[in-house]
PDB file of C-alpha atoms in Angstrom:
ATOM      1  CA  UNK F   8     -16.928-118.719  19.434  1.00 66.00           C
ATOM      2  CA  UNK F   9     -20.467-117.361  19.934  1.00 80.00           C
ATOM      3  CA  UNK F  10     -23.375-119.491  20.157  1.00 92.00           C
ATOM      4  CA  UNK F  11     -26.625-119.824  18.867  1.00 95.00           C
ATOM      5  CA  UNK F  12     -28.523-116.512  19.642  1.00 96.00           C
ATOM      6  CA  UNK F  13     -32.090-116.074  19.223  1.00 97.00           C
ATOM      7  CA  UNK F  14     -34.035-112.966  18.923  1.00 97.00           C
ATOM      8  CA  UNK F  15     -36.618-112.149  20.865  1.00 97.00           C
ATOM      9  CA  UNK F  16     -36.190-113.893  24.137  1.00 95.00           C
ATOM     10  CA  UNK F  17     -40.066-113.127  24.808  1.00 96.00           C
ATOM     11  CA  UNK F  18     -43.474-112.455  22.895  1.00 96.00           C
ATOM     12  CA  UNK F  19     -46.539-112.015  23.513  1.00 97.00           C
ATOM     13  CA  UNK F  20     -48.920-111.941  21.067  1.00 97.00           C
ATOM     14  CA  UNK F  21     -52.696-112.425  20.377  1.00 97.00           C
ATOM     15  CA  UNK F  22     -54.625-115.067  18.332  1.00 97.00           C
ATOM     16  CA  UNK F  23     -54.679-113.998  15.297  1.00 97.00           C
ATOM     17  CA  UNK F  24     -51.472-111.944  14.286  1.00 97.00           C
ATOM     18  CA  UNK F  25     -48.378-113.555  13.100  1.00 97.00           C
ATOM     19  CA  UNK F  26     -44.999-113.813  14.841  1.00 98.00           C
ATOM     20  CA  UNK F  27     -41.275-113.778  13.161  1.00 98.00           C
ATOM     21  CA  UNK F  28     -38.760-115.270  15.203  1.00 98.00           C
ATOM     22  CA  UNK F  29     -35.160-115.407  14.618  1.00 98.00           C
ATOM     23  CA  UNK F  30     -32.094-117.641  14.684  1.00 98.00           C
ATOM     24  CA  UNK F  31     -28.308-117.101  14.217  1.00 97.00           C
ATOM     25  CA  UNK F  32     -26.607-119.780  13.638  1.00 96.00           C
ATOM     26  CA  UNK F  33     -22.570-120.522  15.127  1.00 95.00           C
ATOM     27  CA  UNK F  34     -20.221-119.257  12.458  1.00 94.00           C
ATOM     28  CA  UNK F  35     -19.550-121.693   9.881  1.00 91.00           C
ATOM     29  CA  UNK F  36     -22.567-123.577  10.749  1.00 93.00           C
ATOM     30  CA  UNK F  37     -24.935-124.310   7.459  1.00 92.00           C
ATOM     31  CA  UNK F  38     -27.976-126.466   8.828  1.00 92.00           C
ATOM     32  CA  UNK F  39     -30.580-125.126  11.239  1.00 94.00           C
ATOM     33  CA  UNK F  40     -33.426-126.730  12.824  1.00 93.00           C
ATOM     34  CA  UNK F  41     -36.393-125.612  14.188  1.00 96.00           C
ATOM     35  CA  UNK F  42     -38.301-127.126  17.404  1.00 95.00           C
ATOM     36  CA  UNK F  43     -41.649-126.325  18.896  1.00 96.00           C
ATOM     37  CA  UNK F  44     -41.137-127.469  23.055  1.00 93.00           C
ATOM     38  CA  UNK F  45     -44.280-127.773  25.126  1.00 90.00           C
ATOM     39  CA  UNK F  46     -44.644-129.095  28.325  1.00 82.00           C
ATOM     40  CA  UNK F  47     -45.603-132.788  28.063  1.00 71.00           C
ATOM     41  CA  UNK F  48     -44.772-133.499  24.497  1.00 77.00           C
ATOM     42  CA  UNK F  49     -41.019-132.545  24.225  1.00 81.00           C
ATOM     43  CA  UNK F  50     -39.525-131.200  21.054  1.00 88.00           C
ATOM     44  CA  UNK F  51     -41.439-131.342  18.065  1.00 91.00           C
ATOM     45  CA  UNK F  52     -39.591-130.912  14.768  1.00 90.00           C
ATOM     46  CA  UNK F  53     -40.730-128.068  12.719  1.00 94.00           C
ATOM     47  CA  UNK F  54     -38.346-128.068  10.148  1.00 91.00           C
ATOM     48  CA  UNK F  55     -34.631-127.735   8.643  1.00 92.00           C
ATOM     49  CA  UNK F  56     -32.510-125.511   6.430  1.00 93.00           C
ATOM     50  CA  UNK F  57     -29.609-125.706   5.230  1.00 92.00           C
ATOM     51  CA  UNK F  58     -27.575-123.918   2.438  1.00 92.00           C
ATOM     52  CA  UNK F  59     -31.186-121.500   2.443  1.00 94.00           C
ATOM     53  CA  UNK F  60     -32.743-125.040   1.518  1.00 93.00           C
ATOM     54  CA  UNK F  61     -35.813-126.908   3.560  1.00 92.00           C
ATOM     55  CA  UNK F  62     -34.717-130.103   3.756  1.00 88.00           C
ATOM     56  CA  UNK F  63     -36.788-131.566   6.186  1.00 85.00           C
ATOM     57  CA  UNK F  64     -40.692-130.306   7.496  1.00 89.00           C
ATOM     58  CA  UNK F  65     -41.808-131.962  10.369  1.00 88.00           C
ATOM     59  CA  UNK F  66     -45.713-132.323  11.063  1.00 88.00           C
ATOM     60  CA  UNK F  67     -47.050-128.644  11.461  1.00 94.00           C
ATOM     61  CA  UNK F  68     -50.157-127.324   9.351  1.00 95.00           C
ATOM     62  CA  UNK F  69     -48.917-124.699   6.564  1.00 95.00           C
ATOM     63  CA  UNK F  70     -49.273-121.856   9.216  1.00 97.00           C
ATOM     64  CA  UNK F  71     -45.342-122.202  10.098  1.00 97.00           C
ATOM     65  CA  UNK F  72     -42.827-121.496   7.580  1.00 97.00           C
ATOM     66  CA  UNK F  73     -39.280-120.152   7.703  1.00 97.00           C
ATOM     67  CA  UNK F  74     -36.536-119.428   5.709  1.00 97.00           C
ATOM     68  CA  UNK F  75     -32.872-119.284   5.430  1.00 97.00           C
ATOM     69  CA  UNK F  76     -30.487-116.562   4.449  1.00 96.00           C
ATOM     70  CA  UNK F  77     -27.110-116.629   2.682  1.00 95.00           C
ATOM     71  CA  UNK F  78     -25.393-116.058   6.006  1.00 94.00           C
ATOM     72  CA  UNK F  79     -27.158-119.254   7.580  1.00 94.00           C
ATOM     73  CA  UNK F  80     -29.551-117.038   9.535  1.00 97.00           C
ATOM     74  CA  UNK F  81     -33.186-118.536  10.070  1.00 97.00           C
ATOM     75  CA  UNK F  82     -36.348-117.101  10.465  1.00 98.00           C
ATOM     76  CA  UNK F  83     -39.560-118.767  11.652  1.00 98.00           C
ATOM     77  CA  UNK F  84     -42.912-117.345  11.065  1.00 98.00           C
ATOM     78  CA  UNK F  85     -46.000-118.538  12.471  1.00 97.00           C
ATOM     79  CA  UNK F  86     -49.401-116.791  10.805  1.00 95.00           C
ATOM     80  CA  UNK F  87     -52.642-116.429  12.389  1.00 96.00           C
ATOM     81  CA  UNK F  88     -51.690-117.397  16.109  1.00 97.00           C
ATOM     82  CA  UNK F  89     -53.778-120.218  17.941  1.00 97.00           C
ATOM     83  CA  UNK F  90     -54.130-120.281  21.677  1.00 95.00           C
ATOM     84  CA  UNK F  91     -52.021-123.733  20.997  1.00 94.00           C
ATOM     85  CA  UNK F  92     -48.901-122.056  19.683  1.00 96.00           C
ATOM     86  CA  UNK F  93     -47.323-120.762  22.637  1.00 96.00           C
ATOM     87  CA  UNK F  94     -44.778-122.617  23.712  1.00 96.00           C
ATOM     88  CA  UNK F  95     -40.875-122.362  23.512  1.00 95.00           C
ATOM     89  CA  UNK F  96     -39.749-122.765  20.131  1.00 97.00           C
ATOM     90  CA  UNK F  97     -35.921-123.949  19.829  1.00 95.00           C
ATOM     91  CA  UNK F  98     -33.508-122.975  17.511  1.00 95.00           C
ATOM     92  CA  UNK F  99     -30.589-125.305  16.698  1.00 93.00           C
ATOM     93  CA  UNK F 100     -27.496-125.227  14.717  1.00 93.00           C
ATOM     94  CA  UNK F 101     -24.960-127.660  13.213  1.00 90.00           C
ATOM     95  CA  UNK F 102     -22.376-128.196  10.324  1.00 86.00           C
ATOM     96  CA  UNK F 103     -25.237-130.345   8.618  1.00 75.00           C
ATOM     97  CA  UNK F 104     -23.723-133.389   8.242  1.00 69.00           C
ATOM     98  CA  UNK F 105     -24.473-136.986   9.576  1.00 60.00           C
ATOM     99  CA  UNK F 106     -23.318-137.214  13.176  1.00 65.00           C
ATOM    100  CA  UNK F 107     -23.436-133.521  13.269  1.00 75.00           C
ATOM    101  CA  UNK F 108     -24.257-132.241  17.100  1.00 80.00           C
ATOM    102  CA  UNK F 109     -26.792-129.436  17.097  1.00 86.00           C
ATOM    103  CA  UNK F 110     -26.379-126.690  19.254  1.00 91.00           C
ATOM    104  CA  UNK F 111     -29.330-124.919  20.504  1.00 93.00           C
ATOM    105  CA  UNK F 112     -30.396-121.428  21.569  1.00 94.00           C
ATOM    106  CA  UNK F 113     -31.917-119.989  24.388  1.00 93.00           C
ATOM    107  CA  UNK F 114     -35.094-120.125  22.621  1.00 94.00           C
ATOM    108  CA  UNK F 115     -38.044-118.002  22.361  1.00 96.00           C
ATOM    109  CA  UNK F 116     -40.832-117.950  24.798  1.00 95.00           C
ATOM    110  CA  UNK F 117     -43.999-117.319  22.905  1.00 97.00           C
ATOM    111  CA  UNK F 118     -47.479-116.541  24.699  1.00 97.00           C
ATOM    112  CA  UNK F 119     -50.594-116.234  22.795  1.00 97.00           C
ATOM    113  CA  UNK F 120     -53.216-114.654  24.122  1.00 96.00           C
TER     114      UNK F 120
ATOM    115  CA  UNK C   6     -39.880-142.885  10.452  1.00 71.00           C
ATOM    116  CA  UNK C   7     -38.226-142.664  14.347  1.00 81.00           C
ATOM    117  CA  UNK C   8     -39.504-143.008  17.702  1.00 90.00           C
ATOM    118  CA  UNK C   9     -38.168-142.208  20.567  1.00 94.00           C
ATOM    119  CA  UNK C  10     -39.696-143.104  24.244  1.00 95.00           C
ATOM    120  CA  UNK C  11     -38.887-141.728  27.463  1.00 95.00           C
ATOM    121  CA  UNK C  12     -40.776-143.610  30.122  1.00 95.00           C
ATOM    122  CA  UNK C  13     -39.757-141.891  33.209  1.00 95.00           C
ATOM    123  CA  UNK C  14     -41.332-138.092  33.146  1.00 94.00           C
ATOM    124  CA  UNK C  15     -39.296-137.744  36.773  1.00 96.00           C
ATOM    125  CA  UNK C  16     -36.550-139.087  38.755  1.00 97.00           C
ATOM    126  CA  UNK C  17     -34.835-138.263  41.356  1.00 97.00           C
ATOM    127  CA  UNK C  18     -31.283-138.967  42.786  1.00 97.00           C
ATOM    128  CA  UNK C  19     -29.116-138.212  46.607  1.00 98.00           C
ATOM    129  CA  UNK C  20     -26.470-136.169  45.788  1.00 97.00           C
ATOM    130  CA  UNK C  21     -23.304-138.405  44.808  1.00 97.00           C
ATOM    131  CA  UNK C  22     -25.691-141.381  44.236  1.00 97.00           C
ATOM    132  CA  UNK C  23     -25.802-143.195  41.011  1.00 98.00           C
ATOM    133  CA  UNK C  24     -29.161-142.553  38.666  1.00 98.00           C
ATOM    134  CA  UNK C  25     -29.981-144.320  35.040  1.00 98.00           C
ATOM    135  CA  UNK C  26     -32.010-142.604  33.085  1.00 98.00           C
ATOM    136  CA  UNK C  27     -33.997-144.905  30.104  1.00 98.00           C
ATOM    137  CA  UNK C  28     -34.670-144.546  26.494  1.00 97.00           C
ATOM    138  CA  UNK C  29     -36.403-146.813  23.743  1.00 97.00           C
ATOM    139  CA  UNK C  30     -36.210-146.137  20.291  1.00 96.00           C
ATOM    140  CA  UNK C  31     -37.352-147.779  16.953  1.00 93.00           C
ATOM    141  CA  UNK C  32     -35.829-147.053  13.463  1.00 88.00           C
ATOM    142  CA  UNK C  33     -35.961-148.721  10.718  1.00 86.00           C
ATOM    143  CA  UNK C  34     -32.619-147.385   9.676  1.00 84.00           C
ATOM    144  CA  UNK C  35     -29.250-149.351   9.981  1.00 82.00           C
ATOM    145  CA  UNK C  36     -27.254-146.515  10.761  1.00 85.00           C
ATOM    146  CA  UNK C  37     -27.903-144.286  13.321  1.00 89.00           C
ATOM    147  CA  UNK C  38     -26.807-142.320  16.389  1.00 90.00           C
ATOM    148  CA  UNK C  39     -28.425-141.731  19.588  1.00 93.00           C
ATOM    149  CA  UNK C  40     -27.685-138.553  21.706  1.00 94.00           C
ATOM    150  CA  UNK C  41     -28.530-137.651  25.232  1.00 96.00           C
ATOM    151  CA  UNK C  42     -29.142-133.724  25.817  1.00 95.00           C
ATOM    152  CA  UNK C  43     -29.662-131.744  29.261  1.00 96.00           C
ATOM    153  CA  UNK C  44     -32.104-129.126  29.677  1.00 94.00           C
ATOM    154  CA  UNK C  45     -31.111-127.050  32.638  1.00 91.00           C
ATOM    155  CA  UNK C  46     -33.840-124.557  33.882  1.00 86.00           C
ATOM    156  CA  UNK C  47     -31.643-121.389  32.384  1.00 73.00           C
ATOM    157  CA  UNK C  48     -33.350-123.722  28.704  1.00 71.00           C
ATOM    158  CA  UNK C  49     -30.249-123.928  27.068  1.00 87.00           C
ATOM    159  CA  UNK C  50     -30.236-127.153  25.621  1.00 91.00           C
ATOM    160  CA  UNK C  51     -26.870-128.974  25.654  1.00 92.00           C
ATOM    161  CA  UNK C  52     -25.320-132.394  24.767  1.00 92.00           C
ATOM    162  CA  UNK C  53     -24.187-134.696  27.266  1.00 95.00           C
ATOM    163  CA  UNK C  54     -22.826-137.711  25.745  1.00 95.00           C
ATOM    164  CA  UNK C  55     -23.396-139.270  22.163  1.00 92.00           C
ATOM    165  CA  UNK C  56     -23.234-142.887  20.690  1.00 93.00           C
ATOM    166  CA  UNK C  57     -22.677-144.054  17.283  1.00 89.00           C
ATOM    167  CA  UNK C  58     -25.216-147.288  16.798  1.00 89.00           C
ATOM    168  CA  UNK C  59     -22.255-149.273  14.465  1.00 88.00           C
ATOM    169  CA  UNK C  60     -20.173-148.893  17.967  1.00 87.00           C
ATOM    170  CA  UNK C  61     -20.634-152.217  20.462  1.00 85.00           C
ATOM    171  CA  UNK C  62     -18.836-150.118  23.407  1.00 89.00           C
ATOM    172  CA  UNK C  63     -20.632-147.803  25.450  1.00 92.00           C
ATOM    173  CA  UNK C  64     -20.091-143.978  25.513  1.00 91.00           C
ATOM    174  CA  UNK C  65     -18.453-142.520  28.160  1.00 91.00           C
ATOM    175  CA  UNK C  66     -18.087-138.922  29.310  1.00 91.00           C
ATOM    176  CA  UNK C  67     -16.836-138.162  33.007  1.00 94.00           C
ATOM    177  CA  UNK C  68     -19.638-139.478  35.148  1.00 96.00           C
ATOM    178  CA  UNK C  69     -21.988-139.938  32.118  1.00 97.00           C
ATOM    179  CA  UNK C  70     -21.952-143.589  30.353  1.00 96.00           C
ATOM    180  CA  UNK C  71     -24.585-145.165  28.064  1.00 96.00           C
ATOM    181  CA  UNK C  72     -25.633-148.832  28.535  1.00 96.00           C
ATOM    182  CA  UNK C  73     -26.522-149.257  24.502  1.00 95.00           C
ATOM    183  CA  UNK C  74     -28.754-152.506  24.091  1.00 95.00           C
ATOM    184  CA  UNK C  75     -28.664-152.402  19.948  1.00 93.00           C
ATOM    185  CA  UNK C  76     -30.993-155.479  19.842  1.00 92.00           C
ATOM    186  CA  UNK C  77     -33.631-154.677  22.804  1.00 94.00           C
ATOM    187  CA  UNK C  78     -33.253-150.696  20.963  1.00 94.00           C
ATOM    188  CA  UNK C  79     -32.339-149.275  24.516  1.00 96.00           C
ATOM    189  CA  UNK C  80     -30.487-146.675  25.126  1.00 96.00           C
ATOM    190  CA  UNK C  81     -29.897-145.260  28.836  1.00 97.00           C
ATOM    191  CA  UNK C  82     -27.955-143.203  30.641  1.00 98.00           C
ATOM    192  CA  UNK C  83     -26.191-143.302  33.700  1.00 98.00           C
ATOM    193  CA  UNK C  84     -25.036-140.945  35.987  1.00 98.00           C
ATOM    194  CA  UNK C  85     -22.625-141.473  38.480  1.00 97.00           C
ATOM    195  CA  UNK C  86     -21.592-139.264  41.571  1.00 97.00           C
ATOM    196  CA  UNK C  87     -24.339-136.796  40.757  1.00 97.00           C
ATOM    197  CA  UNK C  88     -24.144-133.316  41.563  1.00 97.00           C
ATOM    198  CA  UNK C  89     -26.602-130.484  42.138  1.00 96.00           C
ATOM    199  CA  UNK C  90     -25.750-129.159  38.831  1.00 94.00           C
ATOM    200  CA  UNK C  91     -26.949-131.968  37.237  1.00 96.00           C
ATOM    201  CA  UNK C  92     -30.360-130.775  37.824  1.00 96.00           C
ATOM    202  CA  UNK C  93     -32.482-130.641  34.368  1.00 96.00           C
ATOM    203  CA  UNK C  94     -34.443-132.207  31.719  1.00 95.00           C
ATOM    204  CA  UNK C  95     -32.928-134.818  29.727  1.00 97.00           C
ATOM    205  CA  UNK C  96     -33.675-135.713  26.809  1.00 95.00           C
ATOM    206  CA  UNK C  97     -32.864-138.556  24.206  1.00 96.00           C
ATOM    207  CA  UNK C  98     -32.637-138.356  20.820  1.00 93.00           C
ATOM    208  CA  UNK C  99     -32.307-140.225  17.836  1.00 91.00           C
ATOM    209  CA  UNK C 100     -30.565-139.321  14.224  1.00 86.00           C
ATOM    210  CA  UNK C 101     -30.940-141.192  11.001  1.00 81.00           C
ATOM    211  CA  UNK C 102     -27.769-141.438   8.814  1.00 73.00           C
ATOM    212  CA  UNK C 103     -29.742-141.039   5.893  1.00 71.00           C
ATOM    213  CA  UNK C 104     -31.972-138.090   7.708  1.00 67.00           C
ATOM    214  CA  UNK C 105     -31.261-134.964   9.152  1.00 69.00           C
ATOM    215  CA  UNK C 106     -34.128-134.602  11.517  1.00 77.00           C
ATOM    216  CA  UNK C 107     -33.443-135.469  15.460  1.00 84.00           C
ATOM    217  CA  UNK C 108     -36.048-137.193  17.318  1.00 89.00           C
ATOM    218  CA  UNK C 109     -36.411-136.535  20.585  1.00 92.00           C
ATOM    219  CA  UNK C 110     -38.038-138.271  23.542  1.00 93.00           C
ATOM    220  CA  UNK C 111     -40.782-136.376  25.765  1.00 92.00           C
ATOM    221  CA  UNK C 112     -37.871-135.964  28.853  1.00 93.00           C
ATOM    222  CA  UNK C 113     -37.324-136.710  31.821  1.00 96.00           C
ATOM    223  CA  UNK C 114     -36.979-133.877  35.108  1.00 95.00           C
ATOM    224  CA  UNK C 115     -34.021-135.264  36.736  1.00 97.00           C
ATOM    225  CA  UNK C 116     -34.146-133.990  40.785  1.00 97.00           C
ATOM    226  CA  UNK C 117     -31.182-133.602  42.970  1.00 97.00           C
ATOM    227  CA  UNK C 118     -31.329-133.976  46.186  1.00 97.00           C
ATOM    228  CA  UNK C 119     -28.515-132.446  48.519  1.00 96.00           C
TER     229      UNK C 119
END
């Protein structure tokens, strides 16, 4: 079964543009969450689709949105890039129930310049 | 709301010595689980042993056990024998019943020493 791929691996981008990042989920998986990872302040929830529904946002100013397809993929997009945003930003998958493990991706480096 | 608090940023172990990593958490939930994830440095994240908070006994997998302390909200993990591939980040997190958002401690950069 293939895991959780995320596309790119790398960015680099400067302050100002806007980045789309993107997340396939496992097969059969309907819930995925989204996780900004810097150094020092572990993951920080962005937020959580599932079914092409948010269903949870997490703490980040209107700047980051994403979306979810019929075919459980995810896309995040951040707008007008801060110096702050790079980081590693985490995509994870699961069935979307309770108890549900999440399954993550290799993640997406993403420096801002 | 959930907290989750990782008080160790780095530890370090002897190769086939015993380490315990710790976690607090609060909730104000009554039905929760708590999860311990590894970090290696190739970033993918994956789980290493979770515990359902209705469950008195500790978790076990292979040389990974919990020590669960439901009233003192503690929740660490021990690992036994370690190996050099045990090398990573942990991390601990905690997931509401009613919720479906994880939340995760800050880590902690587990060292191996050979």
């Amino acid at each position: 079964k293939a895991g959780v791929t995320q596309t790119p691996r790398y960015l680099i981008k400067t302050r100002g543009q806007q980045v789309t990042l993107s997340c396939s989920p496992i097969s059969g998986h309907r819930s995925v969450s989204w996780y900004q990872q810097t150094p020092g302040q572990g993951l920080q929830f962005l937020f959580e689709y599932f079914s092409e529904t948010q269903r949870n946002k997490g703490n980040f100013p209107g700047r980051f949105s994403g979306r979810q397809f019929s075919n459980s993929r995810s896309e995040m997009n951040v707008s007008t890039l801060e110096l702050g945003d790079s980081a590693l930003y985490l995509c994870a998958s699961s069935r979307g129930g309770p108890y549900n493990e999440q399954f993550f991706g290799p993640g997406t480096r993403l420096t801002v310049l | 709301a959930q907290t989750v608090t990782q008080s160790q940023p780095e530890m370090s172990v002897q190769e086939a010595e015993t380490v315990t990593l710790s976690c607090t958490y609060d909730t104000s939930e009554s039905d929760y689980y708590l999860f311990w994830y590894k970090q290696p440095p190739s970033r993918q994240m994956i789980l290493v042993i979770r515990q359902e908070a209705y469950k008195q006994q500790n978790a076990t997998e292979n040389r990974f056990s919990v020590n669960f302390q439901k009233a003192a909200k503690s929740f660490s993990l021990k690992i036994s024998d370690s190996q050099l591939g045990d090398a990573a980040m942990y991390f601990c997190a905690c997931l509401a019943n009613t919720g479906n958002q994880f939340y995760f401690g800050t880590g902690t950069s587990l060292t191996v020493i050979p």
